[in-house]
Amino acid sequence: MPPIAARDVAVIGAGAAGLVAARHLRREGHFVVVFERESQVGGTWIYTNKTEPDPIGVDPNRPVVHSSLYASLRTNLPREAMSLREYPFVAKKTGHRDPRRFPGHREVLEYLKDYATEFAIGELVRFDTEVSRVSQGENGKWEVRSIKRKEEEHHLDEAFDAVVVCTGHYTDPRIAQIPGADRWPGKQIHSHNYRTPEPFQDQVVVIIGSSASAVDISREIASVAKEVHIASWSTSNEEDQSLPGFTNIWLRPMVESANEDGSISFQHGFKISADIILHCTGYKYSFPFLDTKGIVTVDDNRVGPLYKHVFPPSLAPWLSFVGLPWKIAPFPQFEFQSEWIAGILSGRISLPSPDEMMKDVEAFYASLQASGVPKRYTHNMTGYQFEYNDWIATQCGSPKTEEWRKKMYSAASLGRKERPETYRDEWEDDDLVLQAYQDFTKQISFKGESY
Ligand SMILES: Cc1cc2nc3c(=O)[nH]c(=O)nc-3n(C[C@H](O)[C@H](O)[C@H](O)COP(=O)(O)OP(=O)(O)OC[C@H]3O[C@@H](n4cnc5c(N)ncnc54)[C@H](O)[C@@H]3O)c2cc1C
Ligand SMILES: *[C@@H]1O[C@H](CO)[C@@H](O)[C@H](O)[C@H]1NC(C)=O
Ligand SMILES: *[C@@H]1O[C@H](CO)[C@@H](O)[C@H](O)[C@H]1NC(C)=O
């Protein structure tokens, strides 16, 4: 075995990814500082009723509200499938906890806090501290500039061997470009700033997008709104469709234009008068603090070049990203990525040469292009998250994904698609839940051995 080196590592963000990264880095023997601009751990899962003053988030100087959660949100994955491998997300029987299989958002925050407590991660975190700049100094070390809230005139510059970026990617809204929208007299809002349905009372609402949150939010709004029209690329037929089970939701083709008289025109000629456009059109990757002198860029929502969505080849392993892929079960993937990064930094696991990594990245981009996948879907991991995780597991010499988890993920995806109103309360994979709990029981009895 080569000597194991301990590094000074800065982790940016104390959401789920940052917590998991900190845990694995310290377990490997590194010295870790976690920078977090909020005053608690949990990232996205810290619900707030605050919203941004610019409801579609186009003003680059707007004050940022990090979380995009709405009040009624329940998870769209069952807790067992979301679960960290090292710390099972089991229902707790105490009064204020939510034991449901698809719990409300508060329960996920509690779980992440429990995880942080279990592994004593809180002591590594500097709260209320925002990283404003990360750049590489002449000696090859990374300089991290941070500002403690309330003391904005005093920033601190510190040097680290490595930086792990864990800042999430559901904060900076992407909006649909609608011809005429600037002269349309109605209101526009992005789902980032959606919290509760009340402001939509008696309104005619056009929702753009067909993501998981568009599905949930449209149903919730329909309970108070006059009409809800869901516009998406995937509704291509010319017939207008009402949604089964609802009297005031319709599926429409994409919006063609917004007009000065307050009307909205859809493709194929349909037109309505509407009050509000709600953009459920997703988010942009954004790393305003990161200065890599152009080595890492965000181009049409591709963060690149990155080897296996983690390392920029020419800066590896000293700069890395945890948590970029989407359409996945995020928490367990954070564990695989973090263990890999920690092991590479210590010299226990090796990476290919920068040239070889770059060739791999280019081959990946070429394969996306050849199959007609737009650049902005580079980190859409539909269909291969487990293959990816298991590839990393092999690099680390650690156990691969549990069979029950793979099956459960598929069952949940199918449930969301086929039974969007009921999948959270009715399911048919109790056999998989049983297998999960058998694994969890083993896990819990080993807990405490290795940290
Ligand atoms: C509406 C919605 C629903 C979701 N539902 C599910 C679900 O059901 N199941 C599931 O598994 N996942 C779900 N997710 C995915 C969710 O994003 C992940 O579960 C996970 O929370 C991502 O963690 P993260 O650490 O990568 O990012 P985040 O949780 O966003 O954490 C990033 C952290 O970085 C901090 N930060 C950012 N910039 C800086 C800076 N410059 N300096 C210091 N700190 C900084 C932020 O304050 C934040 O605490 C959902 C996401 C959204 C938006
Ligand atoms: C927002 O939440 C805070 C507590 O977090 C509460 O005091 C306040 O009344 C809430 N505001 C609204 C408008 O609901
Ligand atoms: C993600 O990729 C899958 C498989 O390639 C594709 O079917 C799906 O449409 C993509 N999802 C989005 C939102 O682009």
XYZ file of C-alpha atoms and ligand atoms in Angstrom:
532
model
C 0.000 0.000 0.000
C 1.259 3.503 -0.818
C 1.333 5.934 2.097
C -2.039 7.486 2.858
C -1.851 11.255 2.708
C -4.044 13.541 4.800
C -5.128 16.693 2.962
C -6.687 20.008 3.889
C -10.022 19.955 2.154
C -12.690 22.650 1.824
C -16.223 21.439 1.285
C -18.637 24.091 0.041
C -22.206 23.526 1.207
C -23.699 21.574 4.107
C -26.696 20.132 2.292
C -26.915 16.380 1.930
C -23.963 16.268 -0.494
C -21.680 18.374 1.693
C -22.522 16.375 4.815
C -21.792 13.097 3.079
C -18.587 14.450 1.535
C -17.400 15.719 4.932
C -18.150 12.381 6.544
C -16.190 10.389 3.974
C -13.290 12.814 3.791
C -12.804 12.749 7.541
C -13.210 8.999 7.673
C -10.332 8.781 5.195
C -8.219 10.919 7.545
C -8.404 14.295 5.806
C -8.791 17.652 7.574
C -12.121 19.106 6.598
C -13.726 22.543 6.759
C -17.310 22.851 5.530
C -18.511 26.315 4.494
C -22.247 26.911 4.731
C -24.047 30.192 4.207
C -27.206 29.108 6.029
C -27.290 28.742 9.811
C -28.141 25.030 9.797
C -27.423 21.868 7.798
C -29.864 20.459 5.228
C -29.671 22.732 2.152
C -32.712 22.280 -0.085
C -34.578 20.577 2.753
C -34.688 23.732 4.891
C -38.181 24.973 4.029
C -38.763 28.708 4.168
C -41.857 30.758 3.426
C -39.568 33.496 2.068
C -39.443 33.975 -1.677
C -37.292 36.135 -3.922
C -38.549 39.614 -4.870
C -38.064 38.840 -8.565
C -40.562 35.951 -8.998
C -38.926 34.517 -12.134
C -35.383 35.004 -10.941
C -33.874 36.788 -13.929
C -32.206 39.614 -11.999
C -28.616 38.464 -11.362
C -28.317 40.760 -8.324
C -31.434 39.551 -6.548
C -31.117 38.321 -2.969
C -30.993 34.516 -3.142
C -33.383 32.220 -1.300
C -31.720 28.817 -1.506
C -34.554 26.357 -1.092
C -37.219 25.664 -3.713
C -39.465 23.603 -1.466
C -43.181 24.287 -1.333
C -45.116 23.837 1.906
C -46.965 20.627 1.018
C -44.008 18.802 -0.565
C -43.670 15.097 0.124
C -40.764 13.098 -1.249
C -41.198 11.545 -4.665
C -39.024 8.561 -3.724
C -39.769 6.132 -0.910
C -37.588 6.713 2.135
C -35.795 3.359 1.782
C -34.654 4.198 -1.763
C -33.548 7.714 -0.712
C -31.719 6.303 2.255
C -28.000 6.768 2.763
C -26.385 3.352 2.721
C -24.510 4.066 5.877
C -27.396 5.555 7.822
C -30.827 4.086 7.061
C -33.784 6.473 6.682
C -36.074 4.514 8.958
C -39.313 5.770 10.451
C -38.883 6.985 14.022
C -41.737 6.519 16.393
C -41.394 9.770 18.331
C -44.230 12.289 18.266
C -42.990 14.991 15.924
C -41.586 12.669 13.260
C -43.373 11.724 10.040
C -43.304 7.933 9.695
C -44.811 7.809 6.201
C -42.955 6.001 3.459
C -43.065 9.152 1.285
C -42.712 11.698 4.097
C -43.141 15.453 4.110
C -40.049 17.620 3.607
C -39.595 18.307 7.331
C -38.840 14.626 7.959
C -35.995 14.667 5.435
C -34.444 17.674 7.164
C -34.711 15.862 10.502
C -33.029 12.828 8.950
C -30.138 14.891 7.624
C -29.733 16.555 11.020
C -29.670 13.127 12.666
C -26.998 12.004 10.213
C -24.912 15.091 10.974
C -25.250 14.402 14.693
C -24.468 10.696 14.354
C -21.195 11.376 12.574
C -20.427 14.621 14.447
C -20.255 16.589 11.212
C -21.619 19.799 12.715
C -18.267 20.503 14.368
C -16.663 20.738 10.899
C -19.154 23.303 9.594
C -18.747 27.075 9.605
C -22.299 28.332 9.467
C -23.454 31.719 8.152
C -20.343 31.695 6.024
C -20.569 32.194 2.293
C -17.775 31.292 -0.075
C -17.373 34.187 -2.471
C -14.342 33.035 -4.426
C -12.416 29.844 -5.129
C -9.303 30.082 -7.257
C -5.981 28.331 -7.672
C -2.926 30.097 -6.332
C 0.555 29.982 -7.857
C 1.678 27.275 -5.468
C -1.120 25.042 -6.769
C -3.153 25.344 -3.580
C -6.749 26.491 -3.689
C -7.557 29.841 -2.181
C -10.976 29.983 -0.617
C -12.390 33.400 0.207
C -15.290 33.436 2.615
C -17.480 36.071 4.232
C -19.235 35.621 7.513
C -22.754 37.035 7.396
C -23.196 40.151 9.550
C -19.504 40.968 9.160
C -19.570 41.617 5.466
C -16.576 43.911 5.374
C -14.280 41.179 6.680
C -13.508 38.373 4.337
C -11.141 35.561 5.087
C -8.709 33.966 2.612
C -7.498 30.462 3.341
C -5.497 27.878 1.416
C -6.576 24.267 0.921
C -5.105 21.303 -0.937
C -8.503 20.451 -2.371
C -12.003 21.832 -2.814
C -15.178 19.770 -3.072
C -18.135 21.707 -4.480
C -21.474 20.649 -2.953
C -23.644 23.699 -3.586
C -26.718 22.024 -5.125
C -28.450 22.915 -8.375
C -32.071 23.723 -7.593
C -31.780 27.421 -6.825
C -31.156 29.365 -10.043
C -34.360 29.274 -12.161
C -34.445 28.395 -15.848
C -37.420 29.961 -17.542
C -39.201 29.187 -20.786
C -38.580 31.774 -23.508
C -42.089 32.815 -24.567
C -42.411 35.235 -27.459
C -44.306 38.312 -26.265
C -43.915 37.537 -22.550
C -42.413 40.959 -21.823
C -45.547 42.728 -23.048
C -48.028 40.235 -21.595
C -49.929 41.970 -18.751
C -50.296 38.903 -16.476
C -48.060 37.669 -13.664
C -45.182 35.242 -14.111
C -43.564 33.137 -11.424
C -41.052 30.270 -11.379
C -41.719 27.217 -9.202
C -38.617 28.194 -7.173
C -40.874 30.868 -5.650
C -43.997 28.732 -5.293
C -44.936 27.950 -1.684
C -48.712 27.612 -1.299
C -51.734 27.657 -3.646
C -53.630 30.584 -2.053
C -52.333 33.311 -4.406
C -53.834 31.323 -7.310
C -57.401 31.519 -5.978
C -59.894 31.910 -8.881
C -57.092 32.526 -11.384
C -56.561 31.073 -14.836
C -53.101 29.549 -14.623
C -50.802 28.278 -17.354
C -48.159 25.889 -16.036
C -45.163 25.203 -18.230
C -43.300 21.929 -17.819
C -44.012 18.303 -17.021
C -41.495 17.569 -14.260
C -42.356 15.894 -10.959
C -42.995 19.269 -9.324
C -45.185 20.457 -12.225
C -47.357 17.383 -11.702
C -47.738 17.983 -7.953
C -48.108 21.758 -8.085
C -50.725 21.672 -10.864
C -52.985 19.413 -8.762
C -52.541 21.588 -5.711
C -53.290 24.805 -7.586
C -56.329 23.256 -9.270
C -57.949 22.931 -5.849
C -58.313 26.733 -5.668
C -57.765 28.086 -9.195
C -60.451 28.586 -11.818
C -58.529 26.762 -14.552
C -55.134 25.131 -14.861
C -53.614 24.556 -18.295
C -50.442 22.463 -18.363
C -48.357 23.236 -21.432
C -45.619 20.821 -22.417
C -43.691 19.632 -25.424
C -44.916 16.142 -24.787
C -48.556 17.022 -25.497
C -48.352 17.002 -29.251
C -51.784 15.944 -30.420
C -54.134 18.627 -31.571
C -57.010 17.483 -29.388
C -57.231 19.375 -26.127
C -57.154 16.895 -23.268
C -58.738 17.309 -19.887
C -56.990 15.431 -17.127
C -58.908 12.386 -15.888
C -60.366 12.958 -12.427
C -60.183 16.773 -12.615
C -62.742 19.225 -13.914
C -60.374 22.170 -14.267
C -57.010 20.814 -15.456
C -56.154 20.507 -19.144
C -53.071 19.240 -20.926
C -52.037 21.578 -23.714
C -49.293 21.683 -26.317
C -46.437 24.161 -25.820
C -47.155 27.881 -25.534
C -46.504 29.668 -28.794
C -46.863 33.250 -27.602
C -48.131 35.545 -24.880
C -50.116 38.459 -26.226
C -50.651 42.075 -25.222
C -54.391 41.535 -24.772
C -53.685 39.066 -21.923
C -54.218 35.949 -23.984
C -51.897 32.964 -24.391
C -51.642 31.124 -27.709
C -50.708 27.462 -27.755
C -49.394 25.508 -30.709
C -52.047 24.256 -33.114
C -54.114 27.413 -32.669
C -55.755 27.139 -29.233
C -55.977 30.415 -27.310
C -57.120 31.382 -23.806
C -57.130 34.440 -21.605
C -54.875 33.782 -18.578
C -53.807 35.507 -15.358
C -50.608 33.731 -14.353
C -47.827 31.760 -16.025
C -46.048 29.387 -13.649
C -42.704 28.202 -14.992
C -41.901 24.679 -13.759
C -38.983 24.571 -16.135
C -36.154 23.521 -13.900
C -32.902 25.108 -12.858
C -29.463 26.160 -14.081
C -26.124 24.995 -12.709
C -24.383 27.988 -11.278
C -21.072 28.403 -9.456
C -20.651 32.175 -9.157
C -17.749 31.766 -6.725
C -15.678 29.460 -8.881
C -12.762 30.897 -10.851
C -10.911 28.196 -12.756
C -9.584 30.566 -15.430
C -11.989 29.049 -17.919
C -11.036 25.419 -17.308
C -14.467 24.475 -15.950
C -17.458 26.120 -17.591
C -21.220 25.857 -17.559
C -22.246 25.794 -21.204
C -25.949 25.245 -21.954
C -26.242 23.560 -18.555
C -23.307 21.226 -19.154
C -20.734 21.536 -16.366
C -17.545 20.509 -18.043
C -15.287 19.038 -18.871
C -15.797 16.595 -16.009
C -14.580 13.016 -15.731
C -17.542 10.917 -14.565
C -19.438 14.091 -13.571
C -16.910 14.665 -10.757
C -13.377 15.748 -11.727
C -12.144 18.342 -14.247
C -9.311 16.235 -15.782
C -6.595 18.885 -15.607
C -7.442 19.875 -12.005
C -8.126 16.384 -10.639
C -8.322 15.388 -7.914
C -7.891 18.833 -6.333
C -11.247 20.149 -7.524
C -14.346 17.981 -7.537
C -18.143 18.163 -7.611
C -20.571 16.027 -5.652
C -24.203 15.842 -6.720
C -24.409 17.137 -10.282
C -26.421 14.293 -11.890
C -30.228 14.421 -11.888
C -32.996 11.873 -12.391
C -31.384 9.725 -9.728
C -31.665 8.791 -6.070
C -29.299 11.518 -4.877
C -28.285 10.553 -1.339
C -26.711 7.135 -2.051
C -24.949 8.535 -5.097
C -23.383 11.241 -2.906
C -21.879 8.431 -0.835
C -20.304 6.700 -3.826
C -18.892 9.931 -5.222
C -17.612 11.103 -1.841
C -15.894 7.863 -0.976
C -14.190 7.915 -4.360
C -12.982 11.516 -3.965
C -11.732 10.872 -0.418
C -9.823 7.745 -1.479
C -8.228 9.439 -4.474
C -7.121 12.443 -2.416
C -5.359 10.169 0.038
C -3.654 8.175 -2.686
C -5.451 4.928 -1.829
C -7.360 4.908 -5.139
C -5.884 6.075 -8.408
C -7.250 8.021 -11.357
C -6.218 7.668 -15.003
C -3.879 10.345 -16.405
C -5.422 13.717 -17.299
C -5.150 12.833 -21.007
C -6.950 9.555 -20.531
C -9.661 11.235 -18.479
C -10.094 13.904 -21.140
C -10.458 11.221 -23.817
C -13.124 9.532 -21.713
C -15.009 12.838 -21.333
C -14.818 13.518 -25.068
C -16.083 10.033 -25.851
C -18.991 10.573 -23.456
C -19.928 13.893 -25.078
C -19.648 12.323 -28.529
C -21.953 9.491 -27.496
C -24.549 11.971 -26.219
C -24.368 13.862 -29.468
C -24.620 10.697 -31.532
C -27.816 9.724 -29.746
C -29.283 13.203 -30.164
C -29.178 14.141 -26.465
C -29.067 17.943 -26.117
C -26.096 19.389 -24.240
C -28.306 20.644 -21.423
C -29.160 17.031 -20.558
C -25.514 16.034 -20.022
C -26.122 15.302 -16.337
C -29.502 13.588 -16.883
C -28.638 10.144 -15.587
C -31.892 8.392 -16.497
C -31.230 4.708 -16.985
C -27.641 4.440 -15.805
C -27.301 5.765 -12.217
C -26.778 2.280 -10.778
C -24.290 1.248 -13.417
C -22.434 4.494 -12.684
C -22.580 4.032 -8.899
C -21.371 0.455 -9.212
C -18.496 1.496 -11.440
C -17.391 3.869 -8.672
C -17.941 1.132 -6.066
C -15.525 -1.068 -8.014
C -12.936 1.728 -8.005
C -13.354 2.029 -4.235
C -13.556 -1.691 -3.492
C -16.884 -1.132 -1.763
C -20.236 -2.940 -2.026
C -22.408 -2.290 -5.056
C -26.006 -1.076 -5.086
C -28.496 -3.358 -3.327
C -30.842 -5.208 -5.680
C -33.906 -4.073 -3.726
C -32.923 -0.449 -4.187
C -32.729 -0.770 -7.962
C -36.120 -2.446 -8.146
C -37.662 -0.001 -5.705
C -36.417 2.973 -7.703
C -38.048 1.563 -10.847
C -41.277 0.805 -8.996
C -41.417 4.392 -7.700
C -40.743 5.853 -11.154
C -43.553 3.774 -12.581
C -45.896 4.747 -9.732
C -45.208 8.458 -10.305
C -46.021 8.076 -13.965
C -49.053 5.840 -13.746
C -50.661 6.975 -10.488
C -49.469 10.542 -9.803
C -52.268 11.228 -7.304
C -51.930 8.064 -5.223
C -48.424 6.554 -5.547
C -47.292 8.070 -2.238
C -49.973 6.253 -0.244
C -50.491 2.992 -2.150
C -47.796 0.662 -3.477
C -47.115 -2.904 -4.344
C -43.483 -3.375 -3.379
C -43.774 -4.373 0.273
C -41.492 -7.336 -0.482
C -38.738 -4.846 -1.363
C -39.378 -2.843 1.800
C -38.853 -6.051 3.749
C -35.551 -6.721 1.985
C -34.466 -3.139 2.633
C -35.158 -3.462 6.350
C -33.212 -6.725 6.478
C -30.225 -4.812 5.117
C -30.838 -1.877 7.439
C -30.872 -4.117 10.474
C -27.410 -5.409 9.602
C -26.262 -1.867 8.955
C -27.515 -0.578 12.283
C -25.756 -3.321 14.244
C -22.415 -2.438 12.606
C -22.853 1.268 13.128
C -20.208 2.845 15.303
C -17.332 0.625 14.186
C -15.437 2.842 11.870
C -15.513 6.507 12.658
C -38.539 20.593 -5.055
C -37.528 19.501 -4.865
C -37.924 18.229 -4.499
C -37.009 17.201 -4.307
N -37.454 15.977 -3.920
C -36.566 15.001 -3.657
C -36.988 13.730 -3.135
O -38.176 13.481 -2.970
N -36.049 12.799 -2.856
C -34.724 13.031 -3.036
O -33.925 12.163 -2.726
N -34.287 14.211 -3.553
C -35.171 15.198 -3.853
N -34.740 16.415 -4.323
C -33.327 16.580 -4.676
C -32.513 17.304 -3.606
O -31.941 18.371 -4.253
C -31.493 16.377 -3.000
O -32.183 15.453 -2.191
C -30.439 17.031 -2.117
O -31.072 17.836 -1.155
C -29.382 17.815 -2.836
O -28.385 18.093 -1.897
P -27.119 19.001 -2.215
O -26.306 18.985 -0.998
O -26.523 18.590 -3.494
O -27.694 20.475 -2.474
P -28.458 21.436 -1.470
O -29.347 20.699 -0.589
O -29.024 22.484 -2.337
O -27.303 22.058 -0.560
C -26.378 22.980 -1.035
C -25.890 23.806 0.146
O -24.831 24.662 -0.297
C -24.968 25.913 0.328
N -24.278 26.907 -0.507
C -24.535 27.202 -1.795
N -23.666 28.133 -2.233
C -22.833 28.421 -1.195
C -21.721 29.294 -1.047
N -21.282 30.067 -2.046
N -21.099 29.325 0.157
C -21.541 28.553 1.188
N -22.590 27.702 1.085
C -23.224 27.640 -0.098
C -26.453 26.132 0.417
O -26.798 27.070 1.399
C -26.945 24.718 0.734
O -27.034 24.500 2.116
C -35.646 17.452 -4.524
C -35.237 18.735 -4.902
C -36.154 19.759 -5.056
C -35.681 21.118 -5.446
C -43.129 32.793 7.802
O -42.524 31.942 8.740
C -42.213 32.578 9.976
C -41.523 31.575 10.881
O -40.532 30.885 10.213
C -43.487 33.095 10.633
O -43.163 33.780 11.821
C -44.236 34.031 9.684
O -45.466 34.379 10.225
C -44.459 33.355 8.330
N -44.995 34.316 7.404
C -46.031 34.046 6.607
C -46.450 35.140 5.701
O -46.588 32.968 6.602
C -33.434 12.103 -19.622
O -32.948 11.036 -20.379
C -33.918 10.052 -20.702
C -33.201 8.855 -21.322
O -32.246 9.263 -22.215
C -34.962 10.655 -21.604
O -35.933 9.679 -21.958
C -35.625 11.798 -20.862
O -36.533 12.469 -21.715
C -34.611 12.784 -20.331
N -35.291 13.627 -19.386
C -35.406 14.909 -19.559
C -36.240 15.691 -18.602
O -34.853 15.428 -20.457
